[in-house]
mmCIF file with all atom_site columns, C-alpha atoms in Angstrom:
data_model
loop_
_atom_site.group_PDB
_atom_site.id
_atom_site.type_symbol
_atom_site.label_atom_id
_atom_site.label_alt_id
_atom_site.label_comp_id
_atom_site.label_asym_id
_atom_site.label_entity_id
_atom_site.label_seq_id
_atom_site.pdbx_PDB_ins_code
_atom_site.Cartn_x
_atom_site.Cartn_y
_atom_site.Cartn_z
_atom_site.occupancy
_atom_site.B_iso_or_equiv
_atom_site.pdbx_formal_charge
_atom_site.auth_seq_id
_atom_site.auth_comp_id
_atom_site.auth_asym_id
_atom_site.auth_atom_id
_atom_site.pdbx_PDB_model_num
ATOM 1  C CA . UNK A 1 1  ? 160.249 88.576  98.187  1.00 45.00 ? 1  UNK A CA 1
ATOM 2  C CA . UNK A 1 2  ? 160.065 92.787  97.549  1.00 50.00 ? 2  UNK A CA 1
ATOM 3  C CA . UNK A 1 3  ? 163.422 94.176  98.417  1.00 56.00 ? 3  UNK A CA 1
ATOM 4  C CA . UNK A 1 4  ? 165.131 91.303  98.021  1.00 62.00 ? 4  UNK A CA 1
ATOM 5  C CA . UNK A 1 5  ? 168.282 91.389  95.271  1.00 75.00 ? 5  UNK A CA 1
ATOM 6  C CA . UNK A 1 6  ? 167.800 89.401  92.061  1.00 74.00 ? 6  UNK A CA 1
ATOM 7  C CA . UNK A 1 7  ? 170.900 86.554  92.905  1.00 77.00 ? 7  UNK A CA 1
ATOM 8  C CA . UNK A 1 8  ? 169.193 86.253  96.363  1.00 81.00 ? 8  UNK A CA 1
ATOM 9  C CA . UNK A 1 9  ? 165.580 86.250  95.235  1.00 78.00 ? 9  UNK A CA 1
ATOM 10 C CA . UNK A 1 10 ? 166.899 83.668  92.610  1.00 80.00 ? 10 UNK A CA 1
ATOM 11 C CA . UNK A 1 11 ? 168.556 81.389  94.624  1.00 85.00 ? 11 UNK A CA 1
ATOM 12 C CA . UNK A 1 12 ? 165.471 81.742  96.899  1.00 86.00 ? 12 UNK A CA 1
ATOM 13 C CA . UNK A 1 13 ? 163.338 80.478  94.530  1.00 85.00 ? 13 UNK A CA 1
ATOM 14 C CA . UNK A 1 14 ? 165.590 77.668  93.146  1.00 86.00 ? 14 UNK A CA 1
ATOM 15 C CA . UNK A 1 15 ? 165.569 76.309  96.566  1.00 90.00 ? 15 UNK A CA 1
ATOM 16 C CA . UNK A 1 16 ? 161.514 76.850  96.950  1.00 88.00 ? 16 UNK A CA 1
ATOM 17 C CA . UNK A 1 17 ? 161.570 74.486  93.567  1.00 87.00 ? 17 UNK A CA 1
ATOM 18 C CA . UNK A 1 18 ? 163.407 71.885  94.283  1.00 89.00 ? 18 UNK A CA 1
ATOM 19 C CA . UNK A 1 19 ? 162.020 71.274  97.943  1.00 90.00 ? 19 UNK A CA 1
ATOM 20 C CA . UNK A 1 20 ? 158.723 71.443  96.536  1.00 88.00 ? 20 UNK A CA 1
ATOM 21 C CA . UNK A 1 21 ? 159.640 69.040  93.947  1.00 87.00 ? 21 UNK A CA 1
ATOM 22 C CA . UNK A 1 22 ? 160.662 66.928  96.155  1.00 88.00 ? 22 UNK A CA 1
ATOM 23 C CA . UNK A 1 23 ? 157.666 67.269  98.386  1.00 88.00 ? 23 UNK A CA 1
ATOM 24 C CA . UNK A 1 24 ? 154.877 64.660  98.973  1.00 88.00 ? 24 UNK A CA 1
ATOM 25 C CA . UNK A 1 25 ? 152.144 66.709  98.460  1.00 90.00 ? 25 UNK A CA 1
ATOM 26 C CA . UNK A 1 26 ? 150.896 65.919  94.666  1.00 89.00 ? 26 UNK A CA 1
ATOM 27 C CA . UNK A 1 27 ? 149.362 69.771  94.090  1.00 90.00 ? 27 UNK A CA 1
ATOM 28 C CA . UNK A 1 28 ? 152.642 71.183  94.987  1.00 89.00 ? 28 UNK A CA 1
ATOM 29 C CA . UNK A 1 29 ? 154.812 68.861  93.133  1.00 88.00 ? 29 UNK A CA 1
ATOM 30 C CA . UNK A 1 30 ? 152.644 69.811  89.725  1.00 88.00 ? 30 UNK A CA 1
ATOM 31 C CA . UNK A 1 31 ? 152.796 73.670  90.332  1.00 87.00 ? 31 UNK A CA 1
ATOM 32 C CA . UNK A 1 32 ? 156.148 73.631  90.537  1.00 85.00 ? 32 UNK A CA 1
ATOM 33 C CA . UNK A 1 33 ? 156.987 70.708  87.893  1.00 82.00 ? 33 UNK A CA 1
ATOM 34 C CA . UNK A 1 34 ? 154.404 72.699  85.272  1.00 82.00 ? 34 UNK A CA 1
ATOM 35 C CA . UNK A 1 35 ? 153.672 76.507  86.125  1.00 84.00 ? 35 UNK A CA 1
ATOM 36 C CA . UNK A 1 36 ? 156.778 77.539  88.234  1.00 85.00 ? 36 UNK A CA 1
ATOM 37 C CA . UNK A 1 37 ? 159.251 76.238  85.817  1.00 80.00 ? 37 UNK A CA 1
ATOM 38 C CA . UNK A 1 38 ? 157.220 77.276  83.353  1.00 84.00 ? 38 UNK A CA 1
ATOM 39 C CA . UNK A 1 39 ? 157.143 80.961  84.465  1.00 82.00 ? 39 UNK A CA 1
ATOM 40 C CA . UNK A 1 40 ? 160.993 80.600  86.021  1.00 81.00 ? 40 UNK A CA 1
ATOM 41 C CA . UNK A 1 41 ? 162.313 83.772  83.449  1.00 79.00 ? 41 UNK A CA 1
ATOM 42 C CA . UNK A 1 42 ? 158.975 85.566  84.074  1.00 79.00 ? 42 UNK A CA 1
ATOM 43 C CA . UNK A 1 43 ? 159.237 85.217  87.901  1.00 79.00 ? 43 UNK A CA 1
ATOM 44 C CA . UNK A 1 44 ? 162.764 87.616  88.932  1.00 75.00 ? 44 UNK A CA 1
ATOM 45 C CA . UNK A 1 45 ? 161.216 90.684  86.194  1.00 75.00 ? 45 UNK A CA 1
ATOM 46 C CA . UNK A 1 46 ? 158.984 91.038  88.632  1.00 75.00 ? 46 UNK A CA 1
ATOM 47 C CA . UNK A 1 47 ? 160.888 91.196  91.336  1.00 73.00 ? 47 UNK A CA 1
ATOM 48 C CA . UNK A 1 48 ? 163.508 93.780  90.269  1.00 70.00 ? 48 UNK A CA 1
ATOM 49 C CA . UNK A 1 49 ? 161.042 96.967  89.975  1.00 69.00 ? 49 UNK A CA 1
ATOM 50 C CA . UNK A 1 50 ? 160.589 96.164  93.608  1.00 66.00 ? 50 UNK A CA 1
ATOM 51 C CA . UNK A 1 51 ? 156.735 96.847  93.512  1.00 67.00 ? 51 UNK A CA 1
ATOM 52 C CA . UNK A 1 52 ? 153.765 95.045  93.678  1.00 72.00 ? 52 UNK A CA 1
ATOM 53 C CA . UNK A 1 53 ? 151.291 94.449  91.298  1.00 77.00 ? 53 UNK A CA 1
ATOM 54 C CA . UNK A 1 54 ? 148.456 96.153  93.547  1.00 82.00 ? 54 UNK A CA 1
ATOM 55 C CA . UNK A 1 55 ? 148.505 99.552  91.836  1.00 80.00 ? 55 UNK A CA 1
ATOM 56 C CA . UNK A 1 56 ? 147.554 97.689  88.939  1.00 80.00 ? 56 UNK A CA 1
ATOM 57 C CA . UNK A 1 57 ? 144.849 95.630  90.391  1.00 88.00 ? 57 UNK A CA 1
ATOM 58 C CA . UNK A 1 58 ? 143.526 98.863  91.796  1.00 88.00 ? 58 UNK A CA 1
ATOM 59 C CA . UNK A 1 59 ? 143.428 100.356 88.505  1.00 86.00 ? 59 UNK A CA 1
ATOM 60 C CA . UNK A 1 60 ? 141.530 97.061  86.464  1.00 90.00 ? 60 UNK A CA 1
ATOM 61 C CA . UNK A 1 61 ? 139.012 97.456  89.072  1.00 93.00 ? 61 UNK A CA 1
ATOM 62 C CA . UNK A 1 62 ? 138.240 100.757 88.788  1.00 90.00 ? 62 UNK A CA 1
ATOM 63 C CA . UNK A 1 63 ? 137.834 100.211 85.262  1.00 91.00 ? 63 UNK A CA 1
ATOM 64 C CA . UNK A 1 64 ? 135.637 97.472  85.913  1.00 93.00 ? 64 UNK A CA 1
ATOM 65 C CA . UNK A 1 65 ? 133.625 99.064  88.533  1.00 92.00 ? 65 UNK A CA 1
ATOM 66 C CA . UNK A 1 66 ? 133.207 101.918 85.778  1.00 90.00 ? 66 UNK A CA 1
ATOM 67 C CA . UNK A 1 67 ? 132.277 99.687  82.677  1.00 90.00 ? 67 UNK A CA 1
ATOM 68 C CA . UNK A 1 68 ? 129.428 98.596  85.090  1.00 90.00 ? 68 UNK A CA 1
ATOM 69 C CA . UNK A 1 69 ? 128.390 102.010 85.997  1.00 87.00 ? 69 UNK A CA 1
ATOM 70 C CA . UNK A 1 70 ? 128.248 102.514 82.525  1.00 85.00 ? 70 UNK A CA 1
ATOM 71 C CA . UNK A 1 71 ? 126.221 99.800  81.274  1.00 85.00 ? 71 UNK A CA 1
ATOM 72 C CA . UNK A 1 72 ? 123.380 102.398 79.009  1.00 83.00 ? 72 UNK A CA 1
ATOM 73 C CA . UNK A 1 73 ? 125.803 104.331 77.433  1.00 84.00 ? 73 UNK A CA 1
ATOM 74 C CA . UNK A 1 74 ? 125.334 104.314 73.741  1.00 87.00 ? 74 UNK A CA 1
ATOM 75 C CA . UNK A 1 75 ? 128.767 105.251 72.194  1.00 89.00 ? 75 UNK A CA 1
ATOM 76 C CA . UNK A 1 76 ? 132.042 103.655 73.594  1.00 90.00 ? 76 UNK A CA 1
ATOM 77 C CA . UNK A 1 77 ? 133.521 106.972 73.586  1.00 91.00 ? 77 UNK A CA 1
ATOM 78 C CA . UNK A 1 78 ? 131.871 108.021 76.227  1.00 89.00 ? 78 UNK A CA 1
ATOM 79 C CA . UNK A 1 79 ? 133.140 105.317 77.980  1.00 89.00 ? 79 UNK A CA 1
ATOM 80 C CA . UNK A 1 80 ? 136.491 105.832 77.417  1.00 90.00 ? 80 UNK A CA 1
ATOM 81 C CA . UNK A 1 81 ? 136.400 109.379 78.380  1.00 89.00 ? 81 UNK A CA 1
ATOM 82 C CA . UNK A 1 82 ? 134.584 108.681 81.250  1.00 88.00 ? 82 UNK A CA 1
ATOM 83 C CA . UNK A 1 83 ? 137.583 105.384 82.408  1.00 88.00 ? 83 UNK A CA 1
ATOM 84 C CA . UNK A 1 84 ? 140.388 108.203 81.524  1.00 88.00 ? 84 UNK A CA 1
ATOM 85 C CA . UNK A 1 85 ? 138.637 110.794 83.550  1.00 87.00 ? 85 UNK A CA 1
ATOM 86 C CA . UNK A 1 86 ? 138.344 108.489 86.559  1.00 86.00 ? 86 UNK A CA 1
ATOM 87 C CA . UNK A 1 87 ? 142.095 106.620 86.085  1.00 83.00 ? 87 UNK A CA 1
ATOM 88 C CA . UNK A 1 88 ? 143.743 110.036 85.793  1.00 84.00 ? 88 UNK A CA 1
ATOM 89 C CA . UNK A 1 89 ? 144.188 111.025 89.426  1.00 78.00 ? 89 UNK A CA 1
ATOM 90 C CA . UNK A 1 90 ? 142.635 114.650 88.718  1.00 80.00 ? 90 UNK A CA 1
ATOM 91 C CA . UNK A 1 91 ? 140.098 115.743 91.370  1.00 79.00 ? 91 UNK A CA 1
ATOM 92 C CA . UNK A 1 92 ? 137.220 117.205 89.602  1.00 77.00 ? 92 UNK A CA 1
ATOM 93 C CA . UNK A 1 93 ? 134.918 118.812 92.511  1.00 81.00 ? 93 UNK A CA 1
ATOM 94 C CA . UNK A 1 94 ? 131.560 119.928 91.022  1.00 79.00 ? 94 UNK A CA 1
ATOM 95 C CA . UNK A 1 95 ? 130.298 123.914 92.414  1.00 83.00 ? 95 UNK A CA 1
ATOM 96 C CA . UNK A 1 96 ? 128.934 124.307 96.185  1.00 85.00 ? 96 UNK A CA 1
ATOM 97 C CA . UNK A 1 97 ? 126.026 126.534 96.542  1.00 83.00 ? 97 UNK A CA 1
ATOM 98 C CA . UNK A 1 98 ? 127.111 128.353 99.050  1.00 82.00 ? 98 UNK A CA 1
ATOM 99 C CA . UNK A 1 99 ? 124.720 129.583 101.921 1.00 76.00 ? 99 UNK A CA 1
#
């Protein structure tokens, strides 16, 4: 649904709920009886930016994959600086000997 407008991408999805309520298939019929209409407001803000969420997925697992490499630190300021350091897109190269 990216680059869609918000009256399309909301009609889009009022027709995606009411054929799946109306579907036979009982997992269906509860998503979009209980979550979908549920999340109905929630559902176009994320469609008008236009982006994906994948940036921030990328980003939450990076910080994961850095709380692990962290696990013997003693001070959880040193694990901050050390999530900032890797999440802020500088490129810290480290001195070549050169030969």
């Amino acid at each position: 649904m990216l680059g869609l407008s918000l009256d399309r991408a909301g009609g889009e999805l009022n027709r995606w709920v009411f054929r799946a309520s109306h579907s036979r298939i009982p997992e269906i019929v509860e998503l979009s009886k209980k979550k979908i209409r549920r999340r109905r407001p929630d559902i176009p803000r994320t469609i008008e930016p236009g982006c994906s969420n994948a940036r921030l997925e990328a980003f939450d697992n990076r910080i994961k994959a850095t709380i692990r490499m962290a696990y013997g630190f003693h001070r959880v300021t040193n694990l901050i600086a050390l999530i900032m350091l890797r999440c802020s897109g500088f490129d810290i190269r480290l001195p070549q000997p050169t030969i």
